[in-house]
Amino acid sequence: MTDIEQFRLQTREWLEANCPTSMRTPMPIDEMVWGGRNLSFVSEDQRLWFERMRDKGWFVPDWPVGYGGGGLDPQRLAVLESEMRRLRCRPPQINLGIWMLGPVLLEFGTEEQKRELLPPMARGEIRWCQGFSEPNAGSDLASLQTSAREDGDAFIINGTKIWTSYGNMSDWMYALVRTGPKEPKHAGISLIVLDMNSAGVNVEPIDLISGKSSFCQVFFDDVRVPKRQLIGELNGGWPLAKALLQHERRAMSKFSEISLPTHFDLLEYLRRYLPDASSPGEIALQQRAVSCLMEEHAFRLTHRRINETMRARQDASGLMAISKLVHSEQERDKFEVLLDVMGQRALGWSGDGFSERELALTNTWLNSFAQTIAGGSSEVQLNVIAKRVLGLPEAK
Amino acid sequence: MGLIYNEEQQQLQDSAREFLAARSPVAEQRRLRDEAVPEGFSLGIWKEMLELGWGGIAAPEQYGGLEFGFQGFGPVFEEIGRHLSSAPLLSSVVLSASLLESMGSEQQREKLIPELINGQRRLALALDEDCRFRPERVGLKARKDGDYYVLDGKKTWVVDGFGADGWLTVARLEDESLAIFLVDATVERVQVDHLNLVDSRNHAALTFDEVRLPAEAKLPGKDALLALETVLDRGTACLAAELLGMSESLFERTVDYLKTRVQFGVPIGSFQALQHRAARLYVDLQLARSAVLAAFECLNDPEASATERSSLVSLAKWKAGEMAHRVSNEAVQMHGGIGVTDELDVGLYLKRIRVVQVQLGDSDYHCERYAATLR
């Protein structure tokens, strides 16, 4: 038996013995475990699964053991992932830090920073949030203005960050700040990390057109951040931000993999609300709905193709570049069709006149508008495809 | 296979591309049109394709095939599309040989399949009667008369029907069931009319005027409609692959043009309005490619159910058709004035794409068929 086969057997045995059966079921969105200072569990099984995986170093299976990781090589990592898929294990915890900041720290952090920041991340002790966008720096992220002025052994931070997911529930933030106000805009940006408990940090949740949301605005008023919390070079934050955003795209596709398939099955609604379309209008609506389902089917196949392409070690970058755009637009389009199928039953805002599910539909529909904007708007995605995939020239 | 080509398929694609680029580039299609070659293809190039083994890709070894598997047709038809090549591979091999394999007698199979895959004989499928594809609506009548059958009625849009050695003709028997007849081109009272469509290929209308056929002309297999459905699924997947190949070529030409055409002192591809439209075409192409490969994967899988097959094949033809429609329209528009000239090859692609979009069912047809698999 080869070492890899041996590892597969051991892993399978360990997972079967240690992953509680209730952790092998699809995970509703409100049962995700977020690591951090305010760690909490809804069940004993959740806690067991979290602790067992943590103690194995398998929150971060491929990080070096010295930083709290599992020390697995890519081949063994693939084995672990496929065995977890086989058993349908839930991810034991969700942590933006691990997915996005972690890889950047491993590549660009100093030894001291790695020793200080990575082990708590690997143990799920710190929940991270991201401070990138600002009210006046959205798609044009590099125009950000939150300032970090040097003052002895610290930076003094002033300004505001917006669209910070779970900013009100996070322990630390990694943020892009302007350290070089006189440099060209891309060359005056630095990446820093800061404790959200620092004096002068204020967080306000944002209400969206869909109602309550996880998005927050974060305000910095003379916030003191030690200089050793600068990641990479001073004014060298932009390339790191680009690396982070690449990890973000990967993380988002991972996230959609682990979260439940969309709660609203268009086909189910079609059967219920339009069981036998007969008038020309109904038939046309039905065809529109079926087209939606077909587009979704083609996207699911494309998702599979991305995985096969990567497994074959071929270039999947072009396909990855379309993924977010297609997924978010298809979701929005699907809700638009659902609205037409259900009429005003899909437009309930509150009250007993509507079922919980109907109200959830309204909320998810309105929220789908945010999805085509967050994490790089559709227009930004199209720019990326046009320039990086198709090689079309920059505008003069 | 999966949703990316395996090594053998990749080799097949590479060799097909090399061969077609050298022997059957778009200029050859232009020549066939300008010289009004009635068969719509070059016999010499067809023979060369068969020497490469394309005829035997999916056929069993006992009939002289290579048993490569149906998946081999994916890359080949993609390249045929890319080079806008014409050959009776779909009509005589994918459709006719498959139909004989499932419906023919042992004797017919042993004699005819080897002849079809080595090119000694060329058959075409006579199915359509209406301008829109509805394979179950067959009006051509076959009446039993002693030891003979008498065929009466019309067929149209018979692909490569002109100059064929015979036609596998779908007819309705007196008991309303469907049957398939092998009608030899030498029989009397069949009138063949050439239909010149925008793609300048070989399309024919057949008129059967009380045509007397010996009883053995009727293929003996049971359930003609079921057999036909399987065979049409194969043909439909090949057309989807052809659409994909044509669209990729058109798209590459268009992106190149956007990079080189200068107006207002800059390449027009630097304008965001055009960049975003091009990016959306790329998205569509990728979704279509996934669907086409999934259809071939399914057709290659003996375990796949009929529902899975019709769902994936219809998805492929629908998505490839919708995509090709957009790509071809945008290709013309983005080329501007030169895009509407006959001198540029873009128009040849557009015209062929429209024909293939309709053949074996347009988007509406396949959307409806996909919907039926959801019940």
CSV table of N, CA, C and O in Angstrom, one decimal, chain A residues 227-288:
chain,number,residue,atom,x,y,z
A,227,LYS,N,3.1,49.7,15.0
A,227,LYS,CA,3.7,49.6,13.7
A,227,LYS,C,4.0,48.1,13.3
A,227,LYS,O,4.0,47.8,12.1
A,228,ARG,N,4.2,47.3,14.3
A,228,ARG,CA,4.5,45.9,14.0
A,228,ARG,C,3.3,45.2,13.4
A,228,ARG,O,3.4,44.1,12.9
A,229,GLN,N,2.1,45.9,13.4
A,229,GLN,CA,0.9,45.3,12.7
A,229,GLN,C,0.8,45.7,11.3
A,229,GLN,O,-0.2,45.4,10.7
A,230,LEU,N,1.8,46.3,10.7
A,230,LEU,CA,1.8,46.5,9.3
A,230,LEU,C,2.3,45.2,8.6
A,230,LEU,O,3.3,44.6,9.0
A,231,ILE,N,1.5,44.8,7.6
A,231,ILE,CA,1.8,43.5,6.9
A,231,ILE,C,2.5,43.9,5.6
A,231,ILE,O,2.0,44.7,4.8
A,232,GLY,N,3.7,43.3,5.3
A,232,GLY,CA,4.4,43.7,4.1
A,232,GLY,C,5.1,45.0,4.2
A,232,GLY,O,5.2,45.5,5.4
A,233,GLU,N,5.4,45.6,3.1
A,233,GLU,CA,6.2,46.9,3.1
A,233,GLU,C,5.2,48.1,3.4
A,233,GLU,O,4.1,48.0,3.0
A,234,LEU,N,5.8,49.1,3.9
A,234,LEU,CA,5.0,50.4,4.0
A,234,LEU,C,4.8,50.8,2.5
A,234,LEU,O,5.7,50.8,1.7
A,235,ASN,N,3.5,51.2,2.3
A,235,ASN,CA,3.1,51.6,0.9
A,235,ASN,C,3.1,50.5,-0.1
A,235,ASN,O,3.0,50.7,-1.3
A,236,GLY,N,3.3,49.2,0.4
A,236,GLY,CA,3.4,48.1,-0.5
A,236,GLY,C,2.1,47.2,-0.4
A,236,GLY,O,2.1,46.0,-0.6
A,237,GLY,N,1.0,47.8,0.0
A,237,GLY,CA,-0.2,47.1,0.3
A,237,GLY,C,-1.0,46.6,-0.9
A,237,GLY,O,-1.7,45.6,-0.9
A,238,TRP,N,-0.8,47.3,-2.1
A,238,TRP,CA,-1.7,47.1,-3.2
A,238,TRP,C,-1.5,45.6,-3.8
A,238,TRP,O,-2.5,44.9,-4.0
A,239,PRO,N,-0.3,45.2,-4.0
A,239,PRO,CA,-0.1,43.8,-4.5
A,239,PRO,C,-0.7,42.8,-3.5
A,239,PRO,O,-1.3,41.8,-3.9
A,240,LEU,N,-0.6,43.1,-2.2
A,240,LEU,CA,-1.2,42.2,-1.2
A,240,LEU,C,-2.7,42.2,-1.3
A,240,LEU,O,-3.3,41.1,-1.2
A,241,ALA,N,-3.3,43.4,-1.5
A,241,ALA,CA,-4.7,43.4,-1.7
A,241,ALA,C,-5.2,42.6,-2.9
A,241,ALA,O,-6.2,41.9,-2.8
A,242,LYS,N,-4.4,42.7,-4.0
A,242,LYS,CA,-4.8,41.9,-5.1
A,242,LYS,C,-4.8,40.4,-4.8
A,242,LYS,O,-5.7,39.6,-5.2
A,243,ALA,N,-3.7,40.0,-4.1
A,243,ALA,CA,-3.6,38.6,-3.7
A,243,ALA,C,-4.8,38.2,-2.8
A,243,ALA,O,-5.4,37.1,-3.0
A,244,LEU,N,-5.1,39.1,-1.9
A,244,LEU,CA,-6.3,38.8,-1.0
A,244,LEU,C,-7.6,38.7,-1.8
A,244,LEU,O,-8.4,37.8,-1.5
A,245,LEU,N,-7.7,39.5,-2.8
A,245,LEU,CA,-9.0,39.5,-3.5
A,245,LEU,C,-9.1,38.2,-4.3
A,245,LEU,O,-10.2,37.7,-4.5
A,246,GLN,N,-8.0,37.7,-4.8
A,246,GLN,CA,-8.0,36.4,-5.5
A,246,GLN,C,-8.4,35.3,-4.5
A,246,GLN,O,-9.2,34.5,-4.9
A,247,HIS,N,-7.9,35.4,-3.3
A,247,HIS,CA,-8.3,34.4,-2.3
A,247,HIS,C,-9.8,34.6,-2.0
A,247,HIS,O,-10.5,33.6,-1.7
A,248,GLU,N,-10.3,35.9,-2.0
A,248,GLU,CA,-11.7,36.1,-1.7
A,248,GLU,C,-12.6,35.4,-2.7
A,248,GLU,O,-13.6,34.8,-2.4
A,249,ARG,N,-12.2,35.5,-4.0
A,249,ARG,CA,-13.0,34.8,-5.0
A,249,ARG,C,-13.1,33.3,-4.8
A,249,ARG,O,-14.1,32.7,-4.9
A,250,ARG,N,-11.9,32.8,-4.5
A,250,ARG,CA,-11.9,31.3,-4.2
A,250,ARG,C,-12.7,31.0,-2.9
A,250,ARG,O,-13.5,30.1,-2.9
A,251,ALA,N,-12.6,31.9,-1.9
A,251,ALA,CA,-13.4,31.7,-0.7
A,251,ALA,C,-14.9,31.8,-1.0
A,251,ALA,O,-15.6,31.0,-0.5
A,252,MET,N,-15.3,32.7,-1.8
A,252,MET,CA,-16.7,32.8,-2.1
A,252,MET,C,-17.2,31.6,-2.8
A,252,MET,O,-18.4,31.2,-2.6
A,253,SER,N,-16.4,31.0,-3.7
A,253,SER,CA,-16.9,29.8,-4.4
A,253,SER,C,-16.9,28.6,-3.4
A,253,SER,O,-17.8,27.8,-3.4
A,254,LYS,N,-16.0,28.6,-2.5
A,254,LYS,CA,-16.0,27.6,-1.4
A,254,LYS,C,-17.2,27.8,-0.6
A,254,LYS,O,-17.9,26.8,-0.2
A,255,PHE,N,-17.5,29.0,-0.2
A,255,PHE,CA,-18.6,29.3,0.6
A,255,PHE,C,-19.9,28.9,0.0
A,255,PHE,O,-20.8,28.3,0.7
A,256,SER,N,-20.1,29.1,-1.3
A,256,SER,CA,-21.3,28.6,-1.9
A,256,SER,C,-21.4,27.1,-2.0
A,256,SER,O,-22.4,26.5,-2.1
A,257,GLU,N,-20.2,26.5,-2.0
A,257,GLU,CA,-20.2,25.0,-2.0
A,257,GLU,C,-20.7,24.5,-0.7
A,257,GLU,O,-21.4,23.5,-0.7
A,258,ILE,N,-20.3,25.1,0.4
A,258,ILE,CA,-20.7,24.5,1.7
A,258,ILE,C,-22.1,25.0,2.2
A,258,ILE,O,-22.7,24.3,2.9
A,259,SER,N,-22.5,26.2,1.7
A,259,SER,CA,-23.8,26.6,2.2
A,259,SER,C,-24.9,25.8,1.4
A,259,SER,O,-24.6,25.3,0.3
A,260,LEU,N,-26.0,25.7,2.0
A,260,LEU,CA,-27.1,24.9,1.4
A,260,LEU,C,-27.4,25.4,0.0
A,260,LEU,O,-27.3,26.6,-0.3
A,261,PRO,N,-27.7,24.4,-0.9
A,261,PRO,CA,-28.2,24.9,-2.2
A,261,PRO,C,-29.4,25.8,-2.0
A,261,PRO,O,-30.1,25.7,-1.0
A,262,THR,N,-29.5,26.8,-2.9
A,262,THR,CA,-30.5,27.9,-2.6
A,262,THR,C,-31.8,27.3,-2.1
A,262,THR,O,-32.3,26.3,-2.5
A,263,HIS,N,-32.4,28.1,-1.2
A,263,HIS,CA,-33.6,27.6,-0.5
A,263,HIS,C,-34.8,27.6,-1.4
A,263,HIS,O,-35.8,27.0,-1.1
A,264,PHE,N,-34.7,28.4,-2.5
A,264,PHE,CA,-35.9,28.5,-3.3
A,264,PHE,C,-35.7,27.8,-4.6
A,264,PHE,O,-35.0,28.2,-5.5
A,265,ASP,N,-36.4,26.7,-4.7
A,265,ASP,CA,-36.4,25.8,-5.9
A,265,ASP,C,-37.4,26.3,-6.9
A,265,ASP,O,-38.6,26.1,-6.7
A,266,LEU,N,-37.0,26.9,-7.9
A,266,LEU,CA,-37.9,27.5,-8.9
A,266,LEU,C,-38.8,26.5,-9.5
A,266,LEU,O,-40.0,26.7,-9.6
A,267,LEU,N,-38.3,25.3,-9.7
A,267,LEU,CA,-39.1,24.2,-10.2
A,267,LEU,C,-40.3,23.9,-9.3
A,267,LEU,O,-41.4,23.7,-9.8
A,268,GLU,N,-40.0,23.8,-8.0
A,268,GLU,CA,-41.0,23.5,-7.0
A,268,GLU,C,-42.1,24.5,-7.1
A,268,GLU,O,-43.3,24.2,-7.1
A,269,TYR,N,-41.7,25.8,-7.2
A,269,TYR,CA,-42.7,26.9,-7.2
A,269,TYR,C,-43.5,26.9,-8.5
A,269,TYR,O,-44.7,27.2,-8.6
A,270,LEU,N,-42.8,26.5,-9.6
A,270,LEU,CA,-43.5,26.4,-10.9
A,270,LEU,C,-44.6,25.3,-10.9
A,270,LEU,O,-45.7,25.5,-11.3
A,271,ARG,N,-44.3,24.2,-10.2
A,271,ARG,CA,-45.2,23.1,-10.1
A,271,ARG,C,-46.4,23.6,-9.3
A,271,ARG,O,-47.6,23.2,-9.5
A,272,ARG,N,-46.1,24.3,-8.2
A,272,ARG,CA,-47.2,24.7,-7.3
A,272,ARG,C,-48.1,25.8,-7.9
A,272,ARG,O,-49.3,25.8,-7.8
A,273,TYR,N,-47.5,26.8,-8.5
A,273,TYR,CA,-48.2,28.0,-8.9
A,273,TYR,C,-48.6,28.0,-10.3
A,273,TYR,O,-49.5,28.8,-10.7
A,274,LEU,N,-48.0,27.2,-11.1
A,274,LEU,CA,-48.3,27.2,-12.5
A,274,LEU,C,-48.4,25.7,-13.0
A,274,LEU,O,-47.7,25.3,-13.9
A,275,PRO,N,-49.3,24.9,-12.4
A,275,PRO,CA,-49.2,23.5,-12.6
A,275,PRO,C,-49.6,23.1,-14.1
A,275,PRO,O,-48.9,22.3,-14.7
A,276,ASP,N,-50.6,23.8,-14.6
A,276,ASP,CA,-50.8,23.5,-16.1
A,276,ASP,C,-51.1,24.8,-16.8
A,276,ASP,O,-52.2,25.3,-16.9
A,277,ALA,N,-50.0,25.3,-17.3
A,277,ALA,CA,-50.0,26.6,-18.0
A,277,ALA,C,-50.8,26.3,-19.3
A,277,ALA,O,-50.6,25.3,-20.0
A,278,SER,N,-51.8,27.2,-19.6
A,278,SER,CA,-52.6,27.0,-20.8
A,278,SER,C,-52.7,28.2,-21.6
A,278,SER,O,-52.6,28.2,-22.9
A,279,SER,N,-52.8,29.4,-21.0
A,279,SER,CA,-52.9,30.6,-21.8
A,279,SER,C,-51.6,31.0,-22.4
A,279,SER,O,-50.5,30.6,-21.9
A,280,PRO,N,-51.6,31.7,-23.5
A,280,PRO,CA,-50.3,32.1,-24.1
A,280,PRO,C,-49.3,32.8,-23.2
A,280,PRO,O,-48.2,32.5,-23.2
A,281,GLY,N,-49.9,33.6,-22.3
A,281,GLY,CA,-49.1,34.3,-21.3
A,281,GLY,C,-48.4,33.4,-20.4
A,281,GLY,O,-47.2,33.5,-20.0
A,282,GLU,N,-49.2,32.4,-19.9
A,282,GLU,CA,-48.7,31.5,-18.9
A,282,GLU,C,-47.6,30.6,-19.6
A,282,GLU,O,-46.6,30.2,-18.9
A,283,ILE,N,-47.9,30.2,-20.8
A,283,ILE,CA,-46.9,29.3,-21.5
A,283,ILE,C,-45.6,30.1,-21.7
A,283,ILE,O,-44.5,29.5,-21.5
A,284,ALA,N,-45.7,31.4,-22.0
A,284,ALA,CA,-44.5,32.2,-22.2
A,284,ALA,C,-43.7,32.3,-20.9
A,284,ALA,O,-42.5,32.2,-20.9
A,285,LEU,N,-44.5,32.5,-19.8
A,285,LEU,CA,-43.8,32.6,-18.5
A,285,LEU,C,-43.1,31.3,-18.1
A,285,LEU,O,-42.0,31.3,-17.6
A,286,GLN,N,-43.8,30.2,-18.4
A,286,GLN,CA,-43.3,28.9,-18.1
A,286,GLN,C,-41.9,28.7,-18.9
A,286,GLN,O,-41.0,28.2,-18.3
A,287,GLN,N,-42.0,29.1,-20.1
A,287,GLN,CA,-40.7,28.9,-20.9
A,287,GLN,C,-39.6,29.8,-20.4
A,287,GLN,O,-38.5,29.4,-20.4
A,288,ARG,N,-40.0,31.0,-19.9
A,288,ARG,CA,-39.0,31.9,-19.3
A,288,ARG,C,-38.3,31.2,-18.1
A,288,ARG,O,-37.1,31.2,-17.9
